[in-house]
Short mmCIF file of C-alpha atoms in Angstrom, two decimals:
data_model
loop_
_atom_site.label_atom_id
_atom_site.label_comp_id
_atom_site.label_asym_id
_atom_site.label_seq_id
_atom_site.Cartn_x
_atom_site.Cartn_y
_atom_site.Cartn_z
CA MET J 34 -99.27 9.30 -2.52
CA THR J 35 -97.16 7.80 -5.36
CA VAL J 36 -93.47 7.18 -5.11
CA LEU J 37 -92.88 10.16 -7.30
CA GLU J 38 -94.86 12.43 -5.11
CA GLU J 39 -92.95 11.13 -1.90
CA LYS J 40 -89.59 11.96 -3.65
CA LYS J 41 -90.95 15.49 -4.52
CA LEU J 42 -92.34 16.03 -0.87
CA LEU J 43 -89.76 14.71 1.54
CA PRO J 44 -86.76 16.67 0.68
CA ARG J 45 -88.76 19.99 1.16
CA GLY J 46 -89.14 21.92 4.39
CA PHE J 47 -88.71 25.68 5.27
CA TRP J 48 -86.98 24.58 8.42
CA THR J 49 -83.93 22.92 6.74
CA GLY J 50 -82.55 26.31 5.85
CA ALA J 51 -81.49 29.53 7.88
CA GLY J 52 -82.94 32.92 7.15
CA PRO J 53 -82.45 36.43 8.46
CA TYR J 54 -82.92 36.98 12.16
CA ASN J 55 -83.25 33.18 12.39
CA ASP J 56 -82.21 33.38 16.06
CA ILE J 57 -85.87 34.83 16.86
CA VAL J 58 -88.03 34.17 13.83
CA LEU J 59 -88.39 30.77 12.72
CA SER J 60 -90.28 31.34 9.65
CA SER J 61 -92.22 33.84 7.52
CA ARG J 62 -95.54 32.91 5.65
CA VAL J 63 -97.67 34.73 3.17
CA ARG J 64 -101.09 33.46 2.30
CA PHE J 65 -103.72 34.51 -0.41
CA ALA J 66 -107.27 33.43 -0.04
CA ARG J 67 -109.22 33.24 -3.37
CA ASN J 68 -112.43 32.02 -4.59
CA ILE J 69 -113.65 31.07 -8.14
CA ARG J 70 -116.35 33.20 -9.47
CA SER J 71 -119.93 31.51 -9.97
CA VAL J 72 -118.76 28.51 -7.84
CA PRO J 73 -120.33 28.39 -4.22
CA PHE J 74 -117.96 28.57 -1.20
CA PRO J 75 -116.74 25.19 -0.07
CA ASN J 76 -119.05 25.07 2.99
CA ARG J 77 -122.09 25.21 0.45
CA PHE J 78 -120.65 23.31 -2.74
CA ASP J 79 -121.55 19.88 -3.82
CA GLU J 80 -119.25 17.20 -5.03
CA SER J 81 -119.33 18.20 -8.71
CA GLU J 82 -118.44 21.71 -7.92
CA ALA J 83 -115.45 20.50 -5.59
CA GLN J 84 -114.20 18.58 -8.63
CA ILE J 85 -114.24 21.89 -10.72
CA VAL J 86 -111.74 23.46 -8.34
CA LYS J 87 -109.46 20.34 -8.57
CA ALA J 88 -109.82 20.36 -12.28
CA LEU J 89 -108.75 24.12 -12.40
CA GLY J 90 -105.77 22.88 -10.16
CA GLU J 91 -104.62 20.23 -12.71
CA LYS J 92 -104.95 22.87 -15.60
CA PHE J 93 -102.65 25.25 -13.58
CA ILE J 94 -99.96 22.50 -13.21
CA ARG J 95 -100.40 21.49 -17.01
CA ASP J 96 -100.34 24.76 -18.42
CA SER J 97 -98.72 27.42 -16.03
CA LEU J 98 -95.28 28.61 -15.53
CA PHE J 99 -95.14 26.31 -12.58
CA GLN J 100 -95.36 23.00 -14.05
CA GLN J 101 -92.74 21.31 -11.66
CA SER J 102 -95.58 20.78 -9.30
CA VAL J 103 -97.71 17.86 -8.41
CA LEU J 104 -101.39 17.81 -7.20
CA MET J 105 -102.30 15.50 -4.33
CA ASP J 106 -105.86 14.56 -3.90
CA LEU J 107 -106.52 14.04 -0.10
CA SER J 108 -109.80 12.23 -0.81
CA GLY J 109 -107.71 8.97 -1.37
CA MET J 110 -105.13 9.58 1.20
CA ASP J 111 -104.81 7.75 4.48
CA LYS J 112 -104.74 9.44 7.77
CA HIS J 113 -101.16 8.99 8.26
CA ARG J 114 -100.12 10.77 5.04
CA LYS J 115 -102.51 13.55 5.70
CA ARG J 116 -101.10 14.26 9.30
CA LEU J 117 -97.70 14.05 7.87
CA LEU J 118 -98.49 17.04 5.46
CA ARG J 119 -100.21 18.82 8.13
CA GLU J 120 -97.17 18.67 10.45
CA ARG J 121 -95.13 20.12 7.61
CA ASN J 122 -97.72 22.98 7.38
CA ILE J 123 -98.48 22.04 3.86
CA ILE J 124 -102.05 21.50 4.64
CA THR J 125 -104.41 22.76 7.49
CA MET J 126 -106.17 20.78 10.27
CA GLU J 127 -109.51 21.61 8.24
CA MET J 128 -108.01 19.92 5.07
CA GLU J 129 -106.92 16.89 7.07
CA LEU J 130 -110.45 16.25 8.01
CA ALA J 131 -112.21 17.15 4.99
CA GLU J 132 -113.33 14.89 2.04
CA ASN J 133 -112.87 16.98 -0.89
CA SER J 134 -109.64 18.68 -0.59
CA ALA J 135 -106.35 18.74 -2.65
CA VAL J 136 -103.00 20.49 -2.60
CA ILE J 137 -100.50 21.43 -5.25
CA ILE J 138 -96.83 21.53 -3.99
CA ASN J 139 -93.84 22.72 -5.76
CA GLU J 140 -90.37 21.18 -5.13
CA LYS J 141 -88.21 24.03 -6.75
CA ASP J 142 -90.03 27.20 -5.29
CA ASP J 143 -91.25 25.60 -1.98
CA PHE J 144 -94.83 26.82 -2.13
CA SER J 145 -98.29 25.07 -1.66
CA ILE J 146 -101.82 25.74 -3.04
CA MET J 147 -104.53 24.29 -1.08
CA LEU J 148 -107.72 23.56 -2.78
CA ASN J 149 -111.03 23.30 -1.11
CA GLU J 150 -110.03 24.51 2.08
CA GLU J 151 -112.22 27.11 3.69
CA ASP J 152 -111.63 28.89 0.42
CA HIS J 153 -111.46 27.42 -2.92
CA ILE J 154 -107.91 28.37 -3.18
CA ARG J 155 -105.33 29.17 -0.55
CA ILE J 156 -101.80 30.18 -2.05
CA GLN J 157 -99.14 29.65 0.70
CA VAL J 158 -95.37 30.51 0.58
CA ILE J 159 -93.08 29.93 3.67
CA ARG J 160 -89.61 30.91 4.05
CA PRO J 161 -87.10 30.53 6.93
CA GLY J 162 -86.30 33.41 9.12
CA LEU J 163 -87.74 37.03 8.47
CA GLN J 164 -88.47 37.02 4.75
CA ILE J 165 -91.89 38.47 4.63
CA ARG J 166 -91.25 40.34 1.37
CA GLU J 167 -89.47 37.42 -0.31
CA ALA J 168 -92.52 35.32 0.53
CA TYR J 169 -95.12 38.08 -0.53
CA GLU J 170 -93.17 38.41 -3.98
CA MET J 171 -93.38 34.52 -4.69
CA ALA J 172 -97.12 34.48 -3.52
CA ASP J 173 -97.94 37.30 -5.68
CA ARG J 174 -96.37 35.82 -8.93
CA ILE J 175 -98.13 32.57 -8.20
CA ASP J 176 -101.55 34.54 -7.62
CA ASP J 177 -101.04 36.49 -10.83
CA GLU J 178 -100.22 33.14 -12.72
CA LEU J 179 -103.06 31.40 -11.24
CA ASN J 180 -105.45 34.25 -12.24
CA ARG J 181 -104.66 33.48 -15.94
CA PHE J 182 -106.66 30.25 -15.47
CA VAL J 183 -109.25 31.16 -12.78
CA PRO J 184 -111.80 33.83 -12.69
CA TYR J 185 -111.57 35.29 -9.22
CA ALA J 186 -114.59 36.40 -7.12
CA HIS J 187 -114.09 40.07 -6.55
CA SER J 188 -116.18 42.89 -5.42
CA PRO J 189 -115.31 46.71 -6.28
CA GLU J 190 -116.50 47.48 -2.83
CA TYR J 191 -115.04 44.67 -0.83
CA GLY J 192 -112.13 43.47 -2.72
CA TYR J 193 -111.39 39.63 -2.91
CA LEU J 194 -114.51 37.64 -1.75
CA THR J 195 -113.86 35.08 0.99
CA ALA J 196 -115.80 32.54 2.91
CA CYS J 197 -114.78 34.36 6.23
CA PRO J 198 -115.59 37.98 6.45
CA SER J 199 -112.33 38.46 8.38
CA ASN J 200 -110.25 37.77 5.17
CA LEU J 201 -112.19 40.04 2.73
CA GLY J 202 -110.14 42.70 0.99
CA THR J 203 -106.67 41.77 -0.08
CA GLY J 204 -107.38 37.97 1.30
CA MET J 205 -103.76 38.21 2.45
CA LYS J 206 -102.53 36.78 5.76
CA VAL J 207 -98.96 37.37 6.88
CA SER J 208 -97.67 35.23 9.77
CA VAL J 209 -94.33 34.77 11.29
CA LEU J 210 -93.26 32.25 14.06
CA LEU J 211 -91.31 33.75 16.78
CA HIS J 212 -89.10 32.10 19.26
CA LEU J 213 -89.23 34.18 22.54
CA PRO J 214 -87.76 32.11 25.23
CA VAL J 215 -86.23 34.69 27.56
CA LEU J 216 -89.75 36.93 27.46
CA THR J 217 -91.37 33.64 28.27
CA MET J 218 -88.94 32.71 31.11
CA LYS J 219 -88.95 35.98 32.84
CA LYS J 220 -92.68 36.18 32.39
CA ASN J 221 -92.46 39.47 30.50
CA LEU J 222 -95.17 38.63 28.00
CA SER J 223 -96.95 41.80 29.14
CA LEU J 224 -94.20 43.72 27.39
CA LEU J 225 -94.91 41.84 24.18
CA THR J 226 -98.69 42.47 24.32
CA GLY J 227 -97.93 46.06 24.97
CA GLN J 228 -96.34 46.04 21.74
CA LEU J 229 -99.61 45.04 20.10
CA GLN J 230 -101.63 47.94 20.64
CA ASN J 231 -101.78 48.14 16.84
CA PRO J 232 -105.31 46.62 16.17
CA GLY J 233 -104.10 45.31 12.98
CA VAL J 234 -102.02 42.66 14.41
CA VAL J 235 -102.73 39.47 16.74
CA ILE J 236 -100.17 37.12 18.64
CA ALA J 237 -101.02 33.55 19.59
CA GLY J 238 -99.35 30.76 21.35
CA THR J 239 -99.10 27.13 19.96
CA ALA J 240 -101.01 25.34 22.74
CA GLY J 241 -104.46 26.16 21.17
CA GLU J 242 -105.54 28.60 24.01
CA GLY J 243 -104.69 32.49 23.69
CA ILE J 244 -101.07 33.04 24.20
CA ARG J 245 -100.34 29.87 26.09
CA THR J 246 -97.51 28.09 24.16
CA TYR J 247 -95.06 25.17 24.02
CA GLY J 248 -91.32 25.92 23.58
CA ALA J 249 -92.06 29.79 23.68
CA ILE J 250 -92.90 29.79 20.06
CA TYR J 251 -95.70 32.20 19.25
CA GLN J 252 -97.46 33.16 15.93
CA LEU J 253 -98.01 36.82 14.94
CA SER J 254 -100.40 37.63 12.26
CA ASN J 255 -102.10 40.54 10.66
CA ARG J 256 -105.87 40.81 11.87
CA VAL J 257 -107.24 42.95 9.11
CA SER J 258 -107.02 42.70 5.31
CA LEU J 259 -110.02 44.87 4.31
CA GLY J 260 -109.50 48.66 3.54
CA ILE J 261 -105.70 48.27 3.60
CA SER J 262 -103.18 47.56 0.84
CA GLU J 263 -100.84 44.50 0.69
CA VAL J 264 -97.79 46.79 1.06
CA ASP J 265 -99.29 48.47 4.27
CA ILE J 266 -99.97 44.99 5.86
CA ILE J 267 -96.34 44.18 5.34
CA GLU J 268 -94.95 47.45 6.65
CA ILE J 269 -97.19 47.29 9.86
CA MET J 270 -95.90 43.55 10.24
CA ASP J 271 -92.50 44.57 9.86
CA GLY J 272 -92.86 47.32 12.43
CA VAL J 273 -94.18 45.20 15.03
CA ILE J 274 -91.71 42.39 14.58
CA SER J 275 -88.78 44.77 14.69
CA ARG J 276 -89.87 45.80 18.22
CA ILE J 277 -90.48 42.53 19.41
CA ILE J 278 -87.07 41.46 18.27
CA ASP J 279 -85.56 44.29 20.18
CA LEU J 280 -87.48 43.28 23.25
CA GLU J 281 -86.38 39.76 23.12
CA ASP J 282 -82.79 40.74 22.39
CA SER J 283 -82.67 43.16 25.46
CA ALA J 284 -84.13 40.49 27.66
CA ARG J 285 -81.39 38.06 26.59
CA ASP J 286 -78.64 40.42 27.24
CA GLU J 287 -80.09 41.26 30.62
CA TYR J 288 -80.53 37.51 31.64
CA VAL J 289 -76.97 36.62 30.40
CA SER J 290 -75.41 39.44 32.26
CA GLN J 291 -77.29 39.05 35.63
CA SER J 292 -78.10 35.11 35.81
CA ARG J 293 -75.58 33.32 33.53
CA LEU J 294 -74.99 30.32 35.77
CA GLU J 295 -78.93 29.88 36.14
CA LEU J 296 -79.27 30.09 32.52
CA GLU J 297 -76.47 27.63 31.77
CA ASP J 298 -77.99 25.27 34.31
CA ARG J 299 -81.41 25.38 32.63
CA ILE J 300 -79.92 24.72 29.08
CA TRP J 301 -77.61 21.78 30.11
CA ARG J 302 -80.35 20.11 32.06
CA SER J 303 -82.37 20.31 28.99
CA PHE J 304 -79.56 18.89 27.04
CA GLY J 305 -78.96 15.99 29.31
CA ILE J 306 -82.83 15.07 29.19
CA LEU J 307 -82.80 15.08 25.46
CA GLN J 308 -79.63 13.03 25.31
CA TYR J 309 -80.60 10.34 27.98
CA SER J 310 -84.51 10.24 28.58
CA LYS J 311 -86.30 6.87 27.71
CA ARG J 312 -89.77 8.37 27.08
CA ILE J 313 -90.65 11.94 26.41
CA SER J 314 -93.74 13.72 25.31
CA TYR J 315 -93.89 16.19 22.43
CA ALA J 316 -94.67 19.20 24.94
CA GLU J 317 -91.75 18.23 27.22
CA ALA J 318 -89.31 17.77 24.17
CA ILE J 319 -90.10 21.01 22.68
CA GLU J 320 -89.55 22.81 25.92
CA HIS J 321 -86.13 21.35 26.18
CA LEU J 322 -85.32 21.80 22.43
CA SER J 323 -86.39 25.61 23.02
CA ASN J 324 -83.78 25.90 25.81
CA VAL J 325 -80.99 24.20 23.81
CA ARG J 326 -81.81 26.44 20.72
CA LEU J 327 -81.41 29.38 23.01
CA GLY J 328 -78.13 27.96 24.28
CA ILE J 329 -76.70 27.89 20.62
CA ILE J 330 -77.77 31.38 20.02
CA LEU J 331 -75.74 32.41 23.13
CA ALA J 332 -72.84 30.33 22.40
CA ILE J 333 -73.40 28.28 25.46
CA VAL J 334 -73.89 25.15 23.45
CA LYS J 335 -71.26 24.98 20.81
CA ASN J 336 -70.72 23.16 17.40
CA VAL J 337 -74.51 22.39 17.04
CA ASP J 338 -76.16 24.02 13.97
CA ILE J 339 -79.34 25.75 15.01
CA VAL J 340 -81.02 24.46 11.83
CA GLN J 341 -80.58 20.97 13.24
CA ILE J 342 -82.60 21.97 16.40
CA ASN J 343 -85.35 23.65 14.10
CA SER J 344 -85.60 20.35 12.11
CA LEU J 345 -86.03 18.15 15.26
CA MET J 346 -88.62 20.63 16.43
CA VAL J 347 -90.74 19.55 13.45
CA THR J 348 -89.79 15.91 13.11
CA ILE J 349 -90.46 15.07 16.70
CA GLN J 350 -94.17 15.01 15.74
CA TRP J 351 -96.22 11.92 15.69
CA ALA J 352 -96.50 11.17 11.88
CA HIS J 353 -92.93 12.19 11.29
CA LEU J 354 -91.91 9.56 14.04
CA GLN J 355 -94.33 6.81 12.40
CA GLU J 356 -92.71 7.65 9.12
CA MET J 357 -89.12 7.35 10.35
CA PHE J 358 -89.62 4.22 12.43
CA LYS J 359 -91.92 2.43 9.82
CA ARG J 360 -94.37 1.73 12.32
CA THR J 361 -97.93 2.58 13.56
CA PHE J 362 -98.33 3.95 17.20
CA ASN J 363 -101.25 2.59 19.19
CA SER J 364 -100.75 4.78 22.06
CA THR J 365 -98.79 8.06 23.15
CA LEU J 366 -96.65 5.91 25.35
CA GLU J 367 -95.19 4.23 22.08
CA SER J 368 -94.85 7.57 20.27
CA ASP J 369 -93.15 8.88 23.65
CA GLU J 370 -90.68 6.18 23.64
CA ALA J 371 -89.84 6.42 19.71
CA ARG J 372 -89.52 10.12 20.17
CA SER J 373 -86.81 9.76 22.89
CA ASN J 374 -84.93 7.16 20.91
CA TYR J 375 -84.96 9.46 17.97
CA LEU J 376 -83.63 12.43 20.16
CA ARG J 377 -81.04 10.25 21.89
CA MET J 378 -79.61 9.34 18.28
CA ASN J 379 -79.42 12.82 17.44
CA PHE J 380 -77.94 14.19 20.77
CA SER J 381 -75.49 11.47 21.32
CA ALA J 382 -73.75 12.35 18.25
CA MET J 383 -73.44 15.97 19.14
CA GLU J 384 -70.03 17.33 20.18
CA CYS J 385 -71.44 20.32 21.94
CA GLY J 386 -68.35 21.69 23.73
CA ASN J 387 -69.83 21.53 27.40
CA VAL J 388 -66.99 22.62 29.89
#
């Protein structure tokens, strides 16, 4: 990564701003999967065909309306830089491990275009809070502009052709990250899954196994993209998200009215651990940040900006800590120590209004 690319990349981040319903919805993402006609899918192409995709990416930057963009070729990038990009949701785990991938990022409009992931092209727009329609409009603009340079693989019967059959049709995936601390604390996730009787959506935790999660953060996505329009997908997602927001809001109101002291104790214990611990794992830190985030929303923790907590949830990851401390960790114990140092620096400076 060049110095110029670093300057373009580092100020970015959807988590550095607040969006609508930010108390529950951390971010909204719209992604389009596209492939180039006459070029085999990435799991079947050779090196020369991978270069065709990258060359089209360079042409897009040079000649499109989005010239304030930069292409990063991941084949020459070290593991640390790749992981940094993945932790920022700019690339996927698959791209971090692949040999022929590249990514286009744009500072002004905050989007990325992944090249040679599972599909040749994956357009991705992420916005803070609940902004599905805004993210969709941006992704749609990029899609139209990119299609001026790239002949897409498309079938009258199946729509856009993709490497995975589950993405056929629109090729559109809408995802939101939800913070649901009280539904999680009260073990009321059955209420949540009950809202997902619609087979077109799916919810997953962040711990890699079903709905198990760290920090009460869940990802809700559309499951179907074939035989349905892009607008229909957005409307289905909007409806399900609205019901989940109502559930979490009701659970918070009930918890505060019935068990305020228990809730305050939980939040301030978390605050104290983040303020004074000497070594803390990512999983433990994200759980305590989740509690403090809830405390800010409920005005139990005052004078602390929720965006600051959102940012910490991202920047306490391994590669971000290495970047900040300018060192390479040789063990998880070293990263746990650096994480606690970083959290202590942030929390010691907070005037949080505890009484």
